[in-house]
Each structure stands twice: as structure tokens, then as C-alpha cells.
Amino acid sequence: MTKVVKFIGKDIIKENAKLAERLRRLYDETGVRVLEFLGGPGSGKTTLIERLMERLTRDYKPEEIAYIGGDVATTLDTERIARYGVRHVQINTGGTCHLEVPHVEAAIKALGGPEALRQLRVMVIENVGNIICPFNFPLGAHARIMVAGVPEGEDKFIKHPLSTRVSDIIVINKIDLAPYVGVNLDKMIQDAKKINPRAPVFLVSAKTGEGVDKLYDYLRANIIEARQPAPAPQ
Ligand code: MG
Ligand code: ZN
């Protein structure tokens, strides 16, 4: 009889969650605060991170800031962020559609290991563009920020309740395009709040800069400069 090993994906997810707690301990021991950005391809993660880097480099020294870019094959996003003079490293997953803890551990090693983390105030991780499985593989970040682009559709949160639920912060991006694509922003906000009442929802346009200050101020006060350690990854 053929042996069938079922739910192997679930085991990988469980194992990754355990490793994520180890990463979180490393972050907390070294004092770096970690923001992870997740969202579908073209949701505007990199452009939003550029806007945040403009603000971060105003408040912190470039050597206190690091960026880890997850991508299947290119270095395009990391090159964009490197222009801000911050520490940066690219992870090319070679086809895998999400980051796992060993990817981040390798990237930290490339940055200079725990000693390098001690010099950081904030580390930004941009996950591979994908609205589904990156949400199943926590990386120990203090805040997981879901980015949904308005042109992706009004029903984004309803269609991806699990991704919406595990996010700590929800960003609706490209709000300047809402009138052109016929998206009801109020409906999107209501959906997000209904599925995940604990996550604050921010409306931004990374392109025009609208709403970015509000998001940045929130991240700075509640995550980057927070005195209380954030709750453990879930
Ligand atoms: Mg990107
Ligand atoms: Zn994946």
C-alpha cells in the first residue's frame, strides 16, 4: 500500500512558527525593532517603504536602519532602498513564494550577525509579493503590516481573511486611484475592521505621500520607540 504523508505543509508552518519565536528573542536581546511588510505583487510595498525610509533617515542614522528584501529572483527593490544609504541585503528565494525564518537568519548573518543587530534601531523586512502564504510564515517581527492596493479590488480583505486576521497593521495603499477604479474605501475599511478588529487601518498613497506621516508616526510611537515589548508573534 502506498504510504501517504499528509499535511506536510502544516508541519513546515508549525516548525517555522517555533523558529520565529527564536528570531523574536534575538531581536529583543539585541534591541532592534522589526517591521515586516506583506502584500500582493504590485500592492506598493516597496514604494511605501521608500516613503518610510525618507522619514526614518530623518529621525535615525542610516547605520541604525536595515532593510531585508525578499524576492524570487531580482535585486530591483533592494537597489531602490539602498539609495537611502541604509544597510541592506537581498534574499533571492530561487522560486519560493514567501520568506521563511532560515532566509531571514541568513540575511542577518550577511548584515553582520547579532553584533550588527545591536547597532540597529529598526529593521524592515519586505516579504515576497504574495497575499497568501507569507502570512503563514511569521518571521518574528514586532509588527506585520499588510499592504493592499486599491486597484487589487474592494473585496481583498474578505477574500483573504486569514491574511487579514494575522496582520497587526493594515494599510490600504493607492487611495488616489479609488475614484478611477470604482472602489469604495469605506467598505474596505469596514471589511478590514470586521475581520481583524485589533489592527489599525491606514489609508495612504505612497505615490503622492498622502497619509504616510500618520502611518509613520504610529509606527514610530507604537513599534519603533515602544517601551513595552510587542506581543509574541502569532
Ligand atoms: Mg517590492
Ligand atoms: Zn509561499
mmCIF file of C-alpha atoms and ligand atoms in Angstrom:
data_model
loop_
_atom_site.group_PDB
_atom_site.id
_atom_site.type_symbol
_atom_site.label_atom_id
_atom_site.label_comp_id
_atom_site.label_asym_id
_atom_site.label_seq_id
_atom_site.Cartn_x
_atom_site.Cartn_y
_atom_site.Cartn_z
ATOM 1 C CA MET A 1 0.000 0.000 0.000
ATOM 2 C CA THR A 2 1.225 3.471 -0.813
ATOM 3 C CA LYS A 3 2.249 5.473 2.174
ATOM 4 C CA VAL A 4 0.851 8.988 2.179
ATOM 5 C CA VAL A 5 2.282 11.743 4.283
ATOM 6 C CA LYS A 6 -0.443 14.293 4.660
ATOM 7 C CA PHE A 7 -0.346 17.923 5.726
ATOM 8 C CA ILE A 8 3.371 18.228 5.372
ATOM 9 C CA GLY A 9 2.807 21.928 4.717
ATOM 10 C CA LYS A 10 1.252 22.270 8.149
ATOM 11 C CA ASP A 11 4.319 20.706 9.771
ATOM 12 C CA ILE A 12 6.547 23.179 7.990
ATOM 13 C CA ILE A 13 4.326 26.012 9.191
ATOM 14 C CA LYS A 14 4.469 24.742 12.778
ATOM 15 C CA GLU A 15 8.233 24.348 12.667
ATOM 16 C CA ASN A 16 8.608 27.837 11.200
ATOM 17 C CA ALA A 17 6.453 29.336 13.962
ATOM 18 C CA LYS A 18 8.772 27.808 16.558
ATOM 19 C CA LEU A 19 11.812 29.242 14.776
ATOM 20 C CA ALA A 20 10.082 32.639 14.579
ATOM 21 C CA GLU A 21 9.990 32.778 18.377
ATOM 22 C CA ARG A 22 13.748 32.253 18.363
ATOM 23 C CA LEU A 23 14.138 35.148 15.922
ATOM 24 C CA ARG A 24 11.948 37.348 18.102
ATOM 25 C CA ARG A 25 14.181 36.581 21.093
ATOM 26 C CA LEU A 26 17.207 37.593 19.026
ATOM 27 C CA TYR A 27 15.527 40.883 18.082
ATOM 28 C CA ASP A 28 14.576 41.618 21.677
ATOM 29 C CA GLU A 29 18.010 40.699 23.057
ATOM 30 C CA THR A 30 19.726 42.961 20.539
ATOM 31 C CA GLY A 31 17.145 45.757 20.830
ATOM 32 C CA VAL A 32 16.219 46.056 17.150
ATOM 33 C CA ARG A 33 12.576 46.673 16.263
ATOM 34 C CA VAL A 34 11.379 44.792 13.214
ATOM 35 C CA LEU A 35 8.662 45.773 10.743
ATOM 36 C CA GLU A 36 7.535 43.233 8.153
ATOM 37 C CA PHE A 37 5.629 44.328 5.041
ATOM 38 C CA LEU A 38 3.402 41.784 3.333
ATOM 39 C CA GLY A 39 1.072 42.056 0.368
ATOM 40 C CA GLY A 40 0.410 41.011 -3.190
ATOM 41 C CA PRO A 41 2.689 41.854 -6.101
ATOM 42 C CA GLY A 42 2.164 45.466 -7.143
ATOM 43 C CA SER A 43 0.407 46.457 -3.903
ATOM 44 C CA GLY A 44 3.067 49.137 -3.446
ATOM 45 C CA LYS A 45 5.162 47.693 -0.623
ATOM 46 C CA THR A 46 8.479 48.988 -1.930
ATOM 47 C CA THR A 47 7.152 52.457 -2.734
ATOM 48 C CA LEU A 48 5.634 52.675 0.742
ATOM 49 C CA ILE A 49 8.939 51.579 2.294
ATOM 50 C CA GLU A 50 10.692 54.307 0.255
ATOM 51 C CA ARG A 51 8.365 56.916 1.775
ATOM 52 C CA LEU A 52 9.040 55.492 5.242
ATOM 53 C CA MET A 53 12.811 55.453 4.614
ATOM 54 C CA GLU A 54 12.635 59.179 3.848
ATOM 55 C CA ARG A 55 11.193 59.682 7.311
ATOM 56 C CA LEU A 56 13.328 57.095 9.109
ATOM 57 C CA THR A 57 16.568 58.597 7.788
ATOM 58 C CA ARG A 58 15.404 61.970 9.103
ATOM 59 C CA ASP A 59 14.978 60.581 12.639
ATOM 60 C CA TYR A 60 17.726 57.931 12.747
ATOM 61 C CA LYS A 61 21.229 57.485 11.390
ATOM 62 C CA PRO A 62 21.338 55.379 8.198
ATOM 63 C CA GLU A 63 23.537 52.829 10.007
ATOM 64 C CA GLU A 64 20.727 52.336 12.552
ATOM 65 C CA ILE A 65 18.365 51.209 9.785
ATOM 66 C CA ALA A 66 18.406 47.948 7.817
ATOM 67 C CA TYR A 67 16.316 46.559 5.001
ATOM 68 C CA ILE A 68 15.931 42.925 4.012
ATOM 69 C CA GLY A 69 14.245 42.466 0.642
ATOM 70 C CA GLY A 70 12.682 39.156 -0.238
ATOM 71 C CA ASP A 71 12.267 38.469 -3.914
ATOM 72 C CA VAL A 72 12.125 35.426 -6.131
ATOM 73 C CA ALA A 73 14.909 36.446 -8.495
ATOM 74 C CA THR A 74 15.832 40.132 -8.712
ATOM 75 C CA THR A 75 17.565 42.848 -6.660
ATOM 76 C CA LEU A 76 15.358 45.657 -8.044
ATOM 77 C CA ASP A 77 13.579 46.578 -4.801
ATOM 78 C CA THR A 78 16.717 46.419 -2.677
ATOM 79 C CA GLU A 79 18.529 48.721 -5.110
ATOM 80 C CA ARG A 80 15.726 51.254 -4.665
ATOM 81 C CA ILE A 81 16.057 51.122 -0.868
ATOM 82 C CA ALA A 82 19.878 51.132 -0.978
ATOM 83 C CA ARG A 83 19.670 54.696 -2.303
ATOM 84 C CA TYR A 84 18.737 55.833 1.208
ATOM 85 C CA GLY A 85 22.166 54.762 2.455
ATOM 86 C CA VAL A 86 20.742 52.221 4.891
ATOM 87 C CA ARG A 87 22.147 48.744 5.476
ATOM 88 C CA HIS A 88 20.535 46.331 3.080
ATOM 89 C CA VAL A 89 20.585 42.757 1.926
ATOM 90 C CA GLN A 90 18.689 40.908 -0.759
ATOM 91 C CA ILE A 91 17.242 37.449 -0.339
ATOM 92 C CA ASN A 92 16.568 35.636 -3.586
ATOM 93 C CA THR A 93 14.417 32.665 -2.712
ATOM 94 C CA GLY A 94 15.040 30.918 -6.024
ATOM 95 C CA GLY A 95 11.356 30.369 -6.627
ATOM 96 C CA THR A 96 9.853 30.076 -3.151
ATOM 97 C CA CYS A 97 6.909 32.449 -2.924
ATOM 98 C CA HIS A 98 7.448 33.569 0.681
ATOM 99 C CA LEU A 99 10.217 34.093 3.230
ATOM 100 C CA GLU A 100 10.890 31.575 5.983
ATOM 101 C CA VAL A 101 12.935 32.002 9.134
ATOM 102 C CA PRO A 102 16.145 30.468 7.674
ATOM 103 C CA HIS A 103 16.056 33.102 4.888
ATOM 104 C CA VAL A 104 15.986 35.883 7.468
ATOM 105 C CA GLU A 105 18.666 34.202 9.581
ATOM 106 C CA ALA A 106 20.919 34.062 6.520
ATOM 107 C CA ALA A 107 20.194 37.722 5.774
ATOM 108 C CA ILE A 108 21.038 38.702 9.363
ATOM 109 C CA LYS A 109 24.302 36.814 9.037
ATOM 110 C CA ALA A 110 25.023 38.759 5.839
ATOM 111 C CA LEU A 111 24.335 42.017 7.697
ATOM 112 C CA GLY A 112 26.938 41.085 10.322
ATOM 113 C CA GLY A 113 25.052 38.862 12.745
ATOM 114 C CA PRO A 114 23.773 39.760 16.231
ATOM 115 C CA GLU A 115 26.535 42.350 16.660
ATOM 116 C CA ALA A 116 25.168 44.260 13.672
ATOM 117 C CA LEU A 117 21.620 43.990 15.033
ATOM 118 C CA ARG A 118 22.740 45.640 18.276
ATOM 119 C CA GLN A 119 23.631 48.757 16.302
ATOM 120 C CA LEU A 120 20.237 48.876 14.623
ATOM 121 C CA ARG A 121 17.146 50.682 15.805
ATOM 122 C CA VAL A 122 14.864 49.354 13.107
ATOM 123 C CA MET A 123 14.928 46.590 10.538
ATOM 124 C CA VAL A 124 12.410 46.466 7.695
ATOM 125 C CA ILE A 125 11.638 43.160 6.036
ATOM 126 C CA GLU A 126 9.833 43.223 2.696
ATOM 127 C CA ASN A 127 8.355 39.814 2.039
ATOM 128 C CA VAL A 128 7.909 38.303 -1.427
ATOM 129 C CA GLY A 129 4.876 39.773 -3.214
ATOM 130 C CA ASN A 130 2.140 37.296 -2.334
ATOM 131 C CA ILE A 131 -1.106 37.777 -0.454
ATOM 132 C CA ILE A 132 -1.398 34.217 0.858
ATOM 133 C CA CYS A 133 1.456 32.093 2.154
ATOM 134 C CA PRO A 134 3.854 34.743 3.582
ATOM 135 C CA PHE A 135 1.159 35.318 6.201
ATOM 136 C CA ASN A 136 1.502 31.676 7.314
ATOM 137 C CA PHE A 137 5.225 32.020 7.996
ATOM 138 C CA PRO A 138 5.864 34.569 10.747
ATOM 139 C CA LEU A 139 9.375 35.990 10.909
ATOM 140 C CA GLY A 140 9.254 37.222 14.486
ATOM 141 C CA ALA A 141 8.588 40.835 13.502
ATOM 142 C CA HIS A 142 7.167 43.260 16.073
ATOM 143 C CA ALA A 143 4.607 44.382 13.519
ATOM 144 C CA ARG A 144 3.315 42.607 10.436
ATOM 145 C CA ILE A 145 1.963 45.216 8.075
ATOM 146 C CA MET A 146 -0.441 44.117 5.368
ATOM 147 C CA VAL A 147 -0.417 46.337 2.292
ATOM 148 C CA ALA A 148 -3.453 46.169 0.000
ATOM 149 C CA GLY A 149 -3.520 48.257 -3.161
ATOM 150 C CA VAL A 150 -6.869 49.785 -4.085
ATOM 151 C CA PRO A 151 -6.680 48.583 -7.735
ATOM 152 C CA GLU A 152 -6.389 44.987 -6.467
ATOM 153 C CA GLY A 153 -10.070 45.190 -5.601
ATOM 154 C CA GLU A 154 -12.517 46.216 -2.940
ATOM 155 C CA ASP A 155 -13.010 42.627 -1.727
ATOM 156 C CA LYS A 156 -9.348 41.993 -0.857
ATOM 157 C CA PHE A 157 -9.895 41.514 2.891
ATOM 158 C CA ILE A 158 -12.998 39.342 2.549
ATOM 159 C CA LYS A 159 -11.206 37.111 0.076
ATOM 160 C CA HIS A 160 -8.144 36.804 2.296
ATOM 161 C CA PRO A 161 -9.493 36.634 5.847
ATOM 162 C CA LEU A 162 -6.587 34.605 7.240
ATOM 163 C CA SER A 163 -4.003 37.048 5.909
ATOM 164 C CA THR A 164 -6.081 39.950 7.215
ATOM 165 C CA ARG A 165 -6.500 38.352 10.642
ATOM 166 C CA VAL A 166 -2.824 37.715 11.400
ATOM 167 C CA SER A 167 -1.746 41.235 10.428
ATOM 168 C CA ASP A 168 -1.002 43.797 13.147
ATOM 169 C CA ILE A 169 -1.498 46.828 10.933
ATOM 170 C CA ILE A 170 -3.477 47.175 7.698
ATOM 171 C CA VAL A 171 -2.541 49.690 5.034
ATOM 172 C CA ILE A 172 -4.838 50.495 2.137
ATOM 173 C CA ASN A 173 -2.499 51.959 -0.459
ATOM 174 C CA LYS A 174 -3.028 53.869 -3.741
ATOM 175 C CA ILE A 175 -6.098 55.671 -2.383
ATOM 176 C CA ASP A 176 -5.548 58.327 -5.064
ATOM 177 C CA LEU A 177 -6.720 55.711 -7.587
ATOM 178 C CA ALA A 178 -10.009 54.888 -5.810
ATOM 179 C CA PRO A 179 -12.190 57.169 -7.979
ATOM 180 C CA TYR A 180 -10.713 55.710 -11.183
ATOM 181 C CA VAL A 181 -11.187 52.054 -10.284
ATOM 182 C CA GLY A 182 -14.555 52.493 -8.593
ATOM 183 C CA VAL A 183 -13.506 51.232 -5.181
ATOM 184 C CA ASN A 184 -15.479 52.138 -2.054
ATOM 185 C CA LEU A 185 -12.830 52.856 0.577
ATOM 186 C CA ASP A 186 -15.340 52.915 3.445
ATOM 187 C CA LYS A 187 -16.399 49.394 2.556
ATOM 188 C CA MET A 188 -12.756 48.250 2.542
ATOM 189 C CA ILE A 189 -12.183 49.784 5.981
ATOM 190 C CA GLN A 190 -15.348 48.166 7.362
ATOM 191 C CA ASP A 191 -14.336 44.748 5.993
ATOM 192 C CA ALA A 192 -10.847 45.016 7.455
ATOM 193 C CA LYS A 193 -12.157 46.055 10.868
ATOM 194 C CA LYS A 194 -14.761 43.317 10.902
ATOM 195 C CA ILE A 195 -12.228 40.593 10.095
ATOM 196 C CA ASN A 196 -9.483 41.998 12.313
ATOM 197 C CA PRO A 197 -10.751 44.422 14.960
ATOM 198 C CA ARG A 198 -7.338 44.702 16.652
ATOM 199 C CA ALA A 199 -5.432 46.071 13.624
ATOM 200 C CA PRO A 200 -5.463 49.803 12.957
ATOM 201 C CA VAL A 201 -6.263 50.651 9.332
ATOM 202 C CA PHE A 202 -4.355 53.379 7.496
ATOM 203 C CA LEU A 203 -5.287 54.967 4.191
ATOM 204 C CA VAL A 204 -2.267 56.071 2.207
ATOM 205 C CA SER A 205 -0.977 56.901 -1.207
ATOM 206 C CA ALA A 206 2.699 56.013 -1.239
ATOM 207 C CA LYS A 207 2.876 57.765 -4.597
ATOM 208 C CA THR A 208 1.543 61.172 -3.510
ATOM 209 C CA GLY A 209 2.601 60.785 0.132
ATOM 210 C CA GLU A 210 -0.923 61.261 1.444
ATOM 211 C CA GLY A 211 -1.426 59.557 4.813
ATOM 212 C CA VAL A 212 2.192 58.420 5.110
ATOM 213 C CA ASP A 213 3.033 60.767 8.009
ATOM 214 C CA LYS A 214 0.179 59.370 10.037
ATOM 215 C CA LEU A 215 1.331 55.793 9.434
ATOM 216 C CA TYR A 216 4.947 56.690 10.177
ATOM 217 C CA ASP A 217 4.057 58.474 13.413
ATOM 218 C CA TYR A 218 2.073 55.445 14.515
ATOM 219 C CA LEU A 219 4.923 53.033 13.694
ATOM 220 C CA ARG A 220 7.458 55.229 15.426
ATOM 221 C CA ALA A 221 5.441 55.733 18.616
ATOM 222 C CA ASN A 222 3.976 52.239 18.947
ATOM 223 C CA ILE A 223 6.577 49.922 17.472
ATOM 224 C CA ILE A 224 9.978 51.529 16.959
ATOM 225 C CA GLU A 225 10.062 53.559 20.186
ATOM 226 C CA ALA A 226 7.607 51.428 22.167
ATOM 227 C CA ARG A 227 8.780 50.790 25.716
ATOM 228 C CA GLN A 228 6.639 47.715 26.175
ATOM 229 C CA PRO A 229 7.721 44.706 24.180
ATOM 230 C CA ALA A 230 5.190 43.896 21.495
ATOM 231 C CA PRO A 231 3.181 40.687 21.923
ATOM 232 C CA ALA A 232 4.843 37.497 20.704
ATOM 233 C CA PRO A 233 4.278 36.537 17.073
ATOM 234 C CA GLN A 234 1.145 34.507 16.470
HETATM 235 MG MG MG B 1 8.539 45.229 -3.760
HETATM 236 ZN ZN ZN B 2 4.814 30.687 -0.481
#
